[in-house]
Short mmCIF file of C-alpha atoms in Angstrom, two decimals:
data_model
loop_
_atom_site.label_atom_id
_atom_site.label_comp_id
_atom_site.label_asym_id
_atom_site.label_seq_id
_atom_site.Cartn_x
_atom_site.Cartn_y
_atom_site.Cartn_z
CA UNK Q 523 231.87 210.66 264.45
CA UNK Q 524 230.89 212.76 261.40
CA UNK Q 525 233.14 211.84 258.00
CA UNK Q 526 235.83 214.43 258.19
CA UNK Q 527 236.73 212.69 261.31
CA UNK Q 528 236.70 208.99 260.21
CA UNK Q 529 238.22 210.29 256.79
CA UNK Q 530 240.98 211.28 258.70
CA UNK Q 531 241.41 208.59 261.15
CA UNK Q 532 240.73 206.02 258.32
CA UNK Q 533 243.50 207.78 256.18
CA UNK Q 534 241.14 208.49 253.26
CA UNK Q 535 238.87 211.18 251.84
CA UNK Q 536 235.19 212.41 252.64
CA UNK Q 537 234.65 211.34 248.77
CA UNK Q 538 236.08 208.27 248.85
CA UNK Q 539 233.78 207.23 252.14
CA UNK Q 540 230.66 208.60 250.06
CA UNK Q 541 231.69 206.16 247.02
CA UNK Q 542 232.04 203.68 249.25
CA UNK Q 543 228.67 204.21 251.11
CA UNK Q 544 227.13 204.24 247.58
CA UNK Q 545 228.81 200.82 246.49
CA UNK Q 546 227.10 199.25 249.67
CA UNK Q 547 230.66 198.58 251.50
CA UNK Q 548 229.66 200.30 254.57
CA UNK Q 549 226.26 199.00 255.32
CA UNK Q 550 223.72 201.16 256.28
CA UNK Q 551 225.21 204.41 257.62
CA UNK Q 552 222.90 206.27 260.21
CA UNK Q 553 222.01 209.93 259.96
CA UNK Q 554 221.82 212.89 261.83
CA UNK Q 555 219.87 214.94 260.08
CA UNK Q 556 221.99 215.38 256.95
CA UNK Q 557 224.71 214.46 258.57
CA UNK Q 558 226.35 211.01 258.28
CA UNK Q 559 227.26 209.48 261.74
CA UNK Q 560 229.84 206.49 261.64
CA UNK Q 561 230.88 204.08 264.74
CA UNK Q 562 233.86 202.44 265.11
CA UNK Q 563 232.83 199.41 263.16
CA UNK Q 564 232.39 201.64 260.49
CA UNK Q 565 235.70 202.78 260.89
CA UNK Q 566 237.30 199.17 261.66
CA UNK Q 567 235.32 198.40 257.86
CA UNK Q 568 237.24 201.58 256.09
CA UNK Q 569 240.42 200.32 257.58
CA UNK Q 570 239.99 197.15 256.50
CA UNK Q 571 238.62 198.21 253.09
CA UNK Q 572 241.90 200.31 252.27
CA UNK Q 573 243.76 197.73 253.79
CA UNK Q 574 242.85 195.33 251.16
CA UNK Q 575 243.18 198.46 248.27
CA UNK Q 576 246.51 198.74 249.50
CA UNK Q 577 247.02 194.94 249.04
CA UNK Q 578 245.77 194.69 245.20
CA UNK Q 579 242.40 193.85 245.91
CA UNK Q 580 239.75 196.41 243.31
CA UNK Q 581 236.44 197.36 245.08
CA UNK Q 582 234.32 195.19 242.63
CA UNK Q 583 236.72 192.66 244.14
CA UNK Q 584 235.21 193.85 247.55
CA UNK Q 585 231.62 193.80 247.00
CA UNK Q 586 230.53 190.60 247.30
CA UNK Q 587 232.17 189.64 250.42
CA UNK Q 588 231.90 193.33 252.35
CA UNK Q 589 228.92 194.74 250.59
CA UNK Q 590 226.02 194.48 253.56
CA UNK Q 591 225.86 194.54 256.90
CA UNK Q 592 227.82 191.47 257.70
CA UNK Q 593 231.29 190.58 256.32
CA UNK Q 594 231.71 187.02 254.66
CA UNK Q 595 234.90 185.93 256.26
CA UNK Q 596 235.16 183.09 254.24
CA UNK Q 597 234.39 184.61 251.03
CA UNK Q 598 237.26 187.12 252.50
CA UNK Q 599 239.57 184.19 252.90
CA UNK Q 600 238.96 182.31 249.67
CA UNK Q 601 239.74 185.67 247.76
CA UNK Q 602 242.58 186.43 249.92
CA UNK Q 603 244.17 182.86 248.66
CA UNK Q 604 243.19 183.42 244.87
CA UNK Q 605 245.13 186.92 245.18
CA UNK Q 606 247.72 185.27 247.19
CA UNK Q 607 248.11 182.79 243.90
CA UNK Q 608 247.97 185.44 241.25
CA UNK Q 609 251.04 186.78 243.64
CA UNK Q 610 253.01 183.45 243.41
CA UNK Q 611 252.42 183.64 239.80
CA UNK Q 612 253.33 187.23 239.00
CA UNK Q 613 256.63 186.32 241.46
CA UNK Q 614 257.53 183.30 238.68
CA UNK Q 615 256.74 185.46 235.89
CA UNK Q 616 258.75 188.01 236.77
CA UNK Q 617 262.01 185.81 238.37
CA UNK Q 618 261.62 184.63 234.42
CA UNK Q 619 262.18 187.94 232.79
CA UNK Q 620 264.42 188.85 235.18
CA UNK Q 621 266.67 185.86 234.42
CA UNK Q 622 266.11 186.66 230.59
CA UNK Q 623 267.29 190.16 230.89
CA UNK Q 624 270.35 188.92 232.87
CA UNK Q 625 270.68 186.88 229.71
CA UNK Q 626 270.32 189.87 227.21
CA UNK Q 627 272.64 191.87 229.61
CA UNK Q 628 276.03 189.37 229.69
CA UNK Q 629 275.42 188.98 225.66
CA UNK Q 630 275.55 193.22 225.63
CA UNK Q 631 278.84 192.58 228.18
CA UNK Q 632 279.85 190.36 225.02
CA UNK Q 633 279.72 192.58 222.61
CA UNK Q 634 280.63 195.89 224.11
CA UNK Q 635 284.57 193.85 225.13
CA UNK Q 636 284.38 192.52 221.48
CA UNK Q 637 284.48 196.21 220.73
CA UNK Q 638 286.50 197.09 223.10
CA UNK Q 639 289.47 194.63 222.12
CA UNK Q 640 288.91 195.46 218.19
CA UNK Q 641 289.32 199.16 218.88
CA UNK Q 642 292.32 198.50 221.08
CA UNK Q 643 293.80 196.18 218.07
#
């Protein structure tokens, strides 16, 4: 299939497939002439490369472990468990903040029936 096709099936762009040609995600992409001709593998590797976009993961993040011919699984997995523990963390961070601006919020609900009651007196 030539790129407009996999660009569409894949959900991306014709630019985006070229970047990721050039950062060595996609292995070594035959040619037809001057025509780029992906497989389904290469499609299965787009997929699976804006799959892991859409999960947080930057490209740089992606290169050692999809860059090539062959995908390190394991790599895949161990970065799939740091990013799953930077999640965890974020989660905590944010329950925290959350519980401080439920904090900030009753002490406004304070003072706004403080105000209330001394404008009613």
């Amino acid at each position: 299939m030539y790129i407009g096709e996999i660009a569409r099936l894949a959900g991306t762009s014709p630019k985006a497939l070229r970047h990721y040609e050039a950062l060595g995600l996609l292995g070594d992409v035959r040619r037809s002439g001057v025509y780029r001709v992906y497989t389904q593998q290469d499609l299965a590797q787009v997929k699976l490369i804006r799959q892991a976009q859409v999960l947080g993961f930057r490209l740089a993040e992606l290169l050692p472990v999809l860059a090539g011919d062959d995908t390190d699984w394991a790599a895949l997995s161990q970065h799939i468990a740091a990013k799953r523990a930077q999640v965890r963390q974020d989660i905590a961070r944010l329950r925290q903040l959350d519980a401080q601006l439920a904090d900030i919020d009753t002490e406004i609900g304070d003072c706004l029936a403080r105000q209330r009651l001394q404008k009613a007196a």
